[in-house]
Coordinates of C-alpha atoms and ligand atoms in Angstrom, one line a residue:
X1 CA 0.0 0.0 0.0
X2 CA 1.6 3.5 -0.9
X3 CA 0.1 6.7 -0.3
X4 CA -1.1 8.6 -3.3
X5 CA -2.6 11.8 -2.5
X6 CA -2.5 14.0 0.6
X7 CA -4.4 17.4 0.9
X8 CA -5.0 20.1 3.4
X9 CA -8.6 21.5 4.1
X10 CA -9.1 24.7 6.1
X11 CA -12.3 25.4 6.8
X12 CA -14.4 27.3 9.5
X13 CA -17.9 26.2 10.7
X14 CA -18.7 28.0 13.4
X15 CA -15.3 28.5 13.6
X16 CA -11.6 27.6 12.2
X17 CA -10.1 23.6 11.9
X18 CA -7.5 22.7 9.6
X19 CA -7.6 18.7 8.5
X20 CA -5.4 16.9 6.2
X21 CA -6.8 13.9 4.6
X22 CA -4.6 11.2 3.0
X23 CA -5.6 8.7 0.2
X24 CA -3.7 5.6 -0.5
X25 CA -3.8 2.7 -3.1
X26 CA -6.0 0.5 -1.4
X27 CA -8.9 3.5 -1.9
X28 CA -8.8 3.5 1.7
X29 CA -8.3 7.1 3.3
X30 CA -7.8 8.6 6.8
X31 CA -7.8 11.9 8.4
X32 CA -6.1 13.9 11.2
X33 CA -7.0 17.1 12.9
X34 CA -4.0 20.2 12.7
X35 CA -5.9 22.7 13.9
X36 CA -3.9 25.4 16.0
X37 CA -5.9 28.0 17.3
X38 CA -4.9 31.6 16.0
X39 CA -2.3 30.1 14.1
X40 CA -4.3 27.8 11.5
X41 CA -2.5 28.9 8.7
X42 CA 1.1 28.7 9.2
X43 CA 0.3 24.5 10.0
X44 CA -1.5 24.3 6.6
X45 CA 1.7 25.7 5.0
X46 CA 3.8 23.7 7.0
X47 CA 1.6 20.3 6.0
X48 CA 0.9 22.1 2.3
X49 CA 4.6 23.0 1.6
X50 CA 6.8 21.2 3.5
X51 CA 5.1 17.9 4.9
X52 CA 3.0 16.6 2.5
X53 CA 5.2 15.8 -0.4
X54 CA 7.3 14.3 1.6
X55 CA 4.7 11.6 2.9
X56 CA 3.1 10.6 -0.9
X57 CA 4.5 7.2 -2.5
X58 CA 5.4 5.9 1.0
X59 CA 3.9 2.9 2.9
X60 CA 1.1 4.1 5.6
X61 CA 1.5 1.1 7.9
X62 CA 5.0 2.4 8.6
X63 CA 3.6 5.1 11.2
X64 CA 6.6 5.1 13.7
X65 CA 9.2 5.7 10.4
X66 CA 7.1 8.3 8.9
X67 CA 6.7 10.3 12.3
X68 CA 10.3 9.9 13.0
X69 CA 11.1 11.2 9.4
X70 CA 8.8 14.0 10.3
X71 CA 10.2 15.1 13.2
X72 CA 13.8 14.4 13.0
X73 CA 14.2 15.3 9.1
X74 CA 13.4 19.1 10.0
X75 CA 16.3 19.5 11.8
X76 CA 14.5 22.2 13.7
X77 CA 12.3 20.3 16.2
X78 CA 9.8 20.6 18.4
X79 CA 7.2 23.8 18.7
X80 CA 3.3 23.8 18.0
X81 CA 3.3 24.4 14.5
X82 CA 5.6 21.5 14.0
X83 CA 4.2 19.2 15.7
X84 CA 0.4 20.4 15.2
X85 CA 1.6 19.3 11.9
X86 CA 2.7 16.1 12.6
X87 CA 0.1 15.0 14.7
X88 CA -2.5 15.5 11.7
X89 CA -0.2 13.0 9.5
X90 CA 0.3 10.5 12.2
X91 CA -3.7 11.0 13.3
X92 CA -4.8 10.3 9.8
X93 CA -2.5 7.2 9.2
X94 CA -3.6 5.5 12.2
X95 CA -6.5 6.2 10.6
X96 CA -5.7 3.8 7.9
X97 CA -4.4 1.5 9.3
X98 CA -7.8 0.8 11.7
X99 CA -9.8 1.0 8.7
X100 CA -7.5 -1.6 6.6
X101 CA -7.3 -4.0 9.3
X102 CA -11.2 -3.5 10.1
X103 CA -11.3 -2.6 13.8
X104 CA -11.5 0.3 16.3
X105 CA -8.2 2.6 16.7
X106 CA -8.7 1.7 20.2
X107 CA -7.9 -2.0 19.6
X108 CA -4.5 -1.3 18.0
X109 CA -3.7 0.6 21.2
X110 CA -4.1 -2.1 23.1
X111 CA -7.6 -2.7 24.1
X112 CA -10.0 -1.2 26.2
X113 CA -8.7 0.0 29.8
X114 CA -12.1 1.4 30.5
X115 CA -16.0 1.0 29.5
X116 CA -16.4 4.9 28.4
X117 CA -14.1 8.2 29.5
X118 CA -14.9 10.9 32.4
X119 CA -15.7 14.2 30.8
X120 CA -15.7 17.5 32.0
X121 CA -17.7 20.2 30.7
X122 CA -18.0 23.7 30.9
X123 CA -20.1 25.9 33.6
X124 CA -20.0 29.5 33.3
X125 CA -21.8 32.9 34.2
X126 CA -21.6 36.6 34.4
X127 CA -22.6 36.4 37.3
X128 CA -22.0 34.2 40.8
X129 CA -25.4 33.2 40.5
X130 CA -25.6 32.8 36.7
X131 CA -22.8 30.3 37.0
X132 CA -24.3 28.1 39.8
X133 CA -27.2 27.5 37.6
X134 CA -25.4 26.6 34.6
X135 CA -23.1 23.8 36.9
X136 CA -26.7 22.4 38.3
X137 CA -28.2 22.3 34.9
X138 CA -24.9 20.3 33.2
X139 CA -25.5 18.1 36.5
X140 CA -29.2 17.3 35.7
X141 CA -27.4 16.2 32.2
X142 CA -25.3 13.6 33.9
X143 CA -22.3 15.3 33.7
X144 CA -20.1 13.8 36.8
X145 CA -17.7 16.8 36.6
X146 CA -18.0 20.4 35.6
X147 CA -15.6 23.5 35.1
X148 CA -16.6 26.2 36.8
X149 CA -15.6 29.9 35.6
X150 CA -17.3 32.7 36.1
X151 CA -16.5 36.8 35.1
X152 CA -15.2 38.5 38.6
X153 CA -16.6 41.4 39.8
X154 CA -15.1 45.0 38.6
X155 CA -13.1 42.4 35.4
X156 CA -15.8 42.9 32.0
X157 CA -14.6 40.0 30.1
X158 CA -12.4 37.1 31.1
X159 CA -11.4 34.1 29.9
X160 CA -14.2 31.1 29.5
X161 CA -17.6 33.1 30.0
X162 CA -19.9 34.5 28.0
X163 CA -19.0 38.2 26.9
X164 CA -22.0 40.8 28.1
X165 CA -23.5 40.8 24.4
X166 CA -24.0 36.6 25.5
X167 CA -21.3 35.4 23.1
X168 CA -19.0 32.7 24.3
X169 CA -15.2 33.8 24.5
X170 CA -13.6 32.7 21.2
X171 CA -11.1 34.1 19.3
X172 CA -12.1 37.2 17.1
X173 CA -11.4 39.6 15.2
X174 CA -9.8 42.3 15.5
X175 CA -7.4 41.0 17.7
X176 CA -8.4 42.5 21.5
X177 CA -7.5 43.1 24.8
X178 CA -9.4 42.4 27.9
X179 CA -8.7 44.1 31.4
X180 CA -7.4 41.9 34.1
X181 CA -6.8 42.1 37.8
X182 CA -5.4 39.6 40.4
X183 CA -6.5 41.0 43.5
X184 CA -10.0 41.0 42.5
X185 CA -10.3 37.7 41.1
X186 CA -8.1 36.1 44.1
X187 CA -10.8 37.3 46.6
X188 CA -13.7 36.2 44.6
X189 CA -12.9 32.7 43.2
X190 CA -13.2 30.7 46.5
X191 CA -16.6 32.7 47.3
X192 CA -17.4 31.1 44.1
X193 CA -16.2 27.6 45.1
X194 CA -18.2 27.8 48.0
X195 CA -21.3 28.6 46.7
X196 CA -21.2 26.4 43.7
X197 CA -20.7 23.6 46.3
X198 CA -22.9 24.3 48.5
X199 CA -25.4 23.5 45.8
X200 CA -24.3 20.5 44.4
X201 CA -23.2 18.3 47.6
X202 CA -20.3 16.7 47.6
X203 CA -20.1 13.9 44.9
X204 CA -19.5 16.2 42.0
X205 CA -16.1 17.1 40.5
X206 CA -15.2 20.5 40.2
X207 CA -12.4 22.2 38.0
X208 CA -11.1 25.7 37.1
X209 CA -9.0 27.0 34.6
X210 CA -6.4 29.7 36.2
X211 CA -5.5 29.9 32.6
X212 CA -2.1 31.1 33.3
X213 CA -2.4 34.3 35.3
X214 CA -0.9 33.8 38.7
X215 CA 2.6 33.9 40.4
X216 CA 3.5 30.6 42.5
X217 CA 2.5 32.4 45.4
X218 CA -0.4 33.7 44.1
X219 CA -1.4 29.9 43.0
X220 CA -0.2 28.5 46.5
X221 CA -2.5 30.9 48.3
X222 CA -5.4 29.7 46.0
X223 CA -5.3 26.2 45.9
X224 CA -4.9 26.2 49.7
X225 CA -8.1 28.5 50.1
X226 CA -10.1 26.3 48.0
X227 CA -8.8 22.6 49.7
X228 CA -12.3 22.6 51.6
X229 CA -14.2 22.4 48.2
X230 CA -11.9 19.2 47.2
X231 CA -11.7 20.0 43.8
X232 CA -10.6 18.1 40.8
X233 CA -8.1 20.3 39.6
X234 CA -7.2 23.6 39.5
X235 CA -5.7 24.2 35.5
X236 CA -2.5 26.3 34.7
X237 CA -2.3 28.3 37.8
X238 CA 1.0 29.9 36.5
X239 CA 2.9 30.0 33.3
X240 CA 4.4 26.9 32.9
X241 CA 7.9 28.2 31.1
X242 CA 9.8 28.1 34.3
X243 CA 8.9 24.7 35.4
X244 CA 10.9 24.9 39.0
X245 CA 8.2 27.6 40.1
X246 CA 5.4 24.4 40.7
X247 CA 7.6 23.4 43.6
X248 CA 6.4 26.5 45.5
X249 CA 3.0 25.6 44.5
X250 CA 3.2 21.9 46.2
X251 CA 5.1 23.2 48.8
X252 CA 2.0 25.0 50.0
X253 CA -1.0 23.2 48.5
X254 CA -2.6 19.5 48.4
X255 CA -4.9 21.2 45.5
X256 CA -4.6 18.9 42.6
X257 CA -2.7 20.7 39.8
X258 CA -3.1 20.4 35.6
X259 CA -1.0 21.8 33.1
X260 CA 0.0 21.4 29.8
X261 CA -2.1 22.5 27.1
X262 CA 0.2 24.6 25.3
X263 CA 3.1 21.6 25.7
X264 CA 4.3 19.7 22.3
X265 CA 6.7 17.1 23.1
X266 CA 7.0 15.1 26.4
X267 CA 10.2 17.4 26.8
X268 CA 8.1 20.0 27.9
X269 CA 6.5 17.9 30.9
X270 CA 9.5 16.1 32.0
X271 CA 10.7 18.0 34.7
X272 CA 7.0 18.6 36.0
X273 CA 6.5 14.7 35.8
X274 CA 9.5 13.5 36.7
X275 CA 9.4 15.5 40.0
X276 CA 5.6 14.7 40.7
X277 CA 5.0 18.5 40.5
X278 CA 2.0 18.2 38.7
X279 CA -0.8 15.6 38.9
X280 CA -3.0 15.8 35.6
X281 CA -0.9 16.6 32.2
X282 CA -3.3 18.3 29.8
X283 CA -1.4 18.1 26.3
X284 CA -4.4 16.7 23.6
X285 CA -3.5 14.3 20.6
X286 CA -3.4 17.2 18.4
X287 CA -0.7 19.9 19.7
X288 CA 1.8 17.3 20.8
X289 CA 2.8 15.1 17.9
X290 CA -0.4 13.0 17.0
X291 CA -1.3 9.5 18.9
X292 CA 2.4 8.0 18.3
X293 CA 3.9 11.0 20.2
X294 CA 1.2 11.1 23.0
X295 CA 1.4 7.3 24.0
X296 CA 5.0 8.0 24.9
X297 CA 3.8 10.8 26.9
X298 CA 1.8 8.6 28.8
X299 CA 3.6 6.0 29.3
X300 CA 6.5 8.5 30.7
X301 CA 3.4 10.0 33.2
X302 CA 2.4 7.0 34.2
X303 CA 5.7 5.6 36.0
X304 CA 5.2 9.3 38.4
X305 CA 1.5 8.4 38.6
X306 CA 1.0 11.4 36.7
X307 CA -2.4 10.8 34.8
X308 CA -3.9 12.7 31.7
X309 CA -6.6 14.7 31.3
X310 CA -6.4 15.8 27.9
X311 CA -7.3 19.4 26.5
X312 CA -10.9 19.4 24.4
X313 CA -12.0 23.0 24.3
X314 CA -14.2 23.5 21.0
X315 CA -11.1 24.6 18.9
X316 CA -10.0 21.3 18.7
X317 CA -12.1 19.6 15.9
X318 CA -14.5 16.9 16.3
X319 CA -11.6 14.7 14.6
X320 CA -8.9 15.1 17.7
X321 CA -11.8 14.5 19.8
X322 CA -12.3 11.0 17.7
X323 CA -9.0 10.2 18.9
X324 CA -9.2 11.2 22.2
X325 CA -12.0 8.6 23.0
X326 CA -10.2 5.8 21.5
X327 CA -6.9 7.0 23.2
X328 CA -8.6 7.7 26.5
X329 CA -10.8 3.7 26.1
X330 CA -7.5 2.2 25.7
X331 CA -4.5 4.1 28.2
X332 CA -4.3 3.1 31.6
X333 CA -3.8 6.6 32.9
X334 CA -6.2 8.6 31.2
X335 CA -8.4 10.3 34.6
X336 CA -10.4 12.5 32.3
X337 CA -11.2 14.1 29.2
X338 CA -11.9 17.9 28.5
X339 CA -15.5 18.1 26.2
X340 CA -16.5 21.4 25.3
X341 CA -19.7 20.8 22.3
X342 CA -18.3 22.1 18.6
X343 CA -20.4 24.3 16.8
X344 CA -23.3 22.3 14.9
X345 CA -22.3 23.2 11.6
X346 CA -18.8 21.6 12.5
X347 CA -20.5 18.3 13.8
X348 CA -22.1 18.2 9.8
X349 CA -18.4 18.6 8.7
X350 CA -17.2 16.1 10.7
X351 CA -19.8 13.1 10.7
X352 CA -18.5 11.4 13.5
X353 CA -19.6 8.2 15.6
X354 CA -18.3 9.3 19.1
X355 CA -20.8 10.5 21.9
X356 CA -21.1 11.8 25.0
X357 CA -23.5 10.1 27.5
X358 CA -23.8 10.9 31.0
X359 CA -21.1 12.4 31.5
X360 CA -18.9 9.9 29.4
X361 CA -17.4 9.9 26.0
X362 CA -17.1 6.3 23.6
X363 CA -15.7 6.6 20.4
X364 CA -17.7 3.7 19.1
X365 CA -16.9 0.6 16.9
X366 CA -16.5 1.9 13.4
X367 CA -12.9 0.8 12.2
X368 CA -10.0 3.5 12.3
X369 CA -11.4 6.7 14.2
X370 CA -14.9 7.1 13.1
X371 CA -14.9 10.1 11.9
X372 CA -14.8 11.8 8.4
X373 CA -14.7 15.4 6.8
X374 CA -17.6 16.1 4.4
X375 CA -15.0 18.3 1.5
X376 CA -18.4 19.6 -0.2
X377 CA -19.8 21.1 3.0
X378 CA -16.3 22.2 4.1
X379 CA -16.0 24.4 1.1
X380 CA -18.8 26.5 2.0
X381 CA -17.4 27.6 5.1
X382 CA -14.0 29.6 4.0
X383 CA -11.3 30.6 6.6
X384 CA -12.3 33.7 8.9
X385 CA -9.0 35.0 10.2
X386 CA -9.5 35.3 14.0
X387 CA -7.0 35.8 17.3
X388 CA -7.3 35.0 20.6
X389 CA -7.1 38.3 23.4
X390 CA -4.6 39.1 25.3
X391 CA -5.3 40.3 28.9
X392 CA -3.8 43.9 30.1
X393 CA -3.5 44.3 33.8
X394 CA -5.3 47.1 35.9
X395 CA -1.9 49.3 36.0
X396 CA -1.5 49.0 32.4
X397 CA 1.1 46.1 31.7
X398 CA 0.8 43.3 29.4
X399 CA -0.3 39.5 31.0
X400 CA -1.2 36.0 29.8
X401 CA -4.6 35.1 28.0
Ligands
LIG1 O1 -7.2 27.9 21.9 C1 -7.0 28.1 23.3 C2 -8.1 27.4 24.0 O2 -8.2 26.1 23.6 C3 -7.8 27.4 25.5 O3 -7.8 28.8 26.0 C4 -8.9 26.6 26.2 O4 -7.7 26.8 28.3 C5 -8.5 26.2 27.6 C6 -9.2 25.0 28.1 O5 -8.8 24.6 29.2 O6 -10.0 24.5 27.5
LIG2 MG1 -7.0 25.5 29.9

């Protein structure tokens, strides 16, 4: 079998993905997800002019070669658009191989670990009270654990709630920046906690998403306040470029901590795992190097009892998510799954057999992924150039989104 043909569709319904498909000899095709937020286009030229010739007339079954041809044959390794890249190649050739050998992409990872994967979804609100509602209506759904963000007092827009015109925060254009102040949002987020549990009882799990905006200090001070609630996680408290500043964190804290949705290779969690400074690794299927790259990432976490809890927000297409329910069926150490639902124009792009049902996600039995991209609907959705903000603080200083 030799691959004949590989393409690169961009396409945005509801809002921006970036696929590649790849056709072979045996008529049998596959595809992979490459989307990277804000940055779509710079993958699709690195799949369109550099990748993609390089992958036609070889063999498909040979995933390991091909992804080490990939990532070695650059020269210059590593990063998202690299391996956003490569993880929509390897996605879409394991693919294949499912579908040529007739059976489930969870199978050729090993068989099922679990019946169906924890999800999380998404609870948010303008207001305190707004945002209680939302986590006891996604409860009345099934949903066994819920992130919970809501806009703090005296801050107009933040990160994961609805904008005041009702919108959900997405990327946009123009590019724009939203105010931001620590103080304000330190003091209010375990009033939150505590009302938010107060009406659930104590069986639910609770997340939040710090999303990168506090010091270590800061974060220690938090996740100590908020050890009463018990949550689940609290997500990137700090920036995780200098790793060493997580010590301070779990010097101070019994908080569960997540991180890693920006990482790409398992080089970017490996002081973090290999001290135990961290106890959920969020990297997702499609920003670090595809299924081949994220089973060694695993398998790396699991030794520290480190377990995964892969990033799912909407901008990663209904095709990553394919592979994250067949990845999270068949690894050992997969705790949980992000879900936020994709627009409904992208679920008619992306046909797709995977489900969520009470509170869990199955990927289903169809062979390979289970999932497709419909080329004729994708055409009538062009690309709609879009950025995510930027926060400014209250004195006037750039800080994280
Ligand atoms: O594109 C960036 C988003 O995917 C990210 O901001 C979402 O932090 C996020 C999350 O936890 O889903
Ligand atoms: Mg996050």
């Amino acid at each position: 079998m030799k691959i004949t043909d590989a393409r690169v569709i961009v396409t945005s319904p509801g809002r921006n993905y970036v696929t590649v498909k790849i056709e072979t000899t045996d008529g049998v095709h596959g595809v992979g997800d490459g989307t990277l937020n804000g940055r779509e286009l710079a993958v699709a030229s690195y799949l369109e002019d550099h990748l993609l010739p390089l992958i036609v007339g070889r063999d498909p079954d040979d995933i390991e070669d091909i992804w080490q041809m990939l990532y070695k044959g650059a020269y210059w390794r590593r990063g998202p658009v690299t391996m956003a890249a490569i993880a929509a190649i390897d996605v879409a050739l394991w693919d294949i191989k499912g579908k040529v050998l007739g059976t489930p992409l969870w199978n050729l990872l090993g068989g099922r670990s679990r019946t169906g994967v924890l999800v999380y979804s998404h609870a948010s609100g303008r207001r305190l009270g707004e945002a209680v509602d939302k986590v006891l209506e996604l409860q009345a759904q099934g949903y066994k654990a819920i992130r919970v963000q809501c806009v703090v007092p005296g801050i107009e827009e933040m990160y994961g709630t609805p904008h005041a015109d009702g919108e959900a925060e997405d990327a946009t254009l123009p590019f724009v920046e939203r105010g931001w102040d620590t103080a304000s949002y330190l003091r209010f987020v375990p009033e939150l906690f505590r009302s938010v549990r107060t009406a659930t009882g104590p069986e639910l799990q609770l997340l939040h998403d710090a999303h990168h905006r506090l010091t270590p200090i800061e974060a220690a001070g938090l996740g100590r306040c908020l050890e009463d609630i018990g949550l689940f996680w609290l997500e990137d408290p700090v920036p995780a470029e200098p790793q060493a500043g997580y010590r301070i964190i779990r010097q101070h804290t019994t908080t569960p901590i997540a991180v890693g949705e920006v990482f790409n290779t398992v080089y970017d969690c490996e002081q973090l795992v290999r001290e135990q400074l961290i106890d959920f690794l969020r990297m997702s299927i499609v920003h670090a190097g595809g299924v081949t790259h994220m089973r060694k990432v695993a398998a790396f976490a699991e030794i520290y009892q480190v377990r995964l809890g892969c990033h799912g927000a909407a901008d990663l297409s209904p095709v990553t998510m394919a592979a994250a329910a067949h990845f999270g069926i068949a690894t050992h150490n997969v705790a949980i799954q992000e879900y936020a639902p994709h627009p409904a124009q992208a679920n008619e792009v992306f046909p797709h057999e995977w489900s969520v049902k009470d509170g869990y996600l199955t990927p289903g039995d169809a062979p390979g992924l289970g999932v497709d991209i419909d080329e004729h609907l994708a055409q009538q959705f062009p690309y709609a150039r879009a950025y995510l903000p930027i926060s400014r603080r209250t004195d006037g200083t750039m800080g994280s989104w």
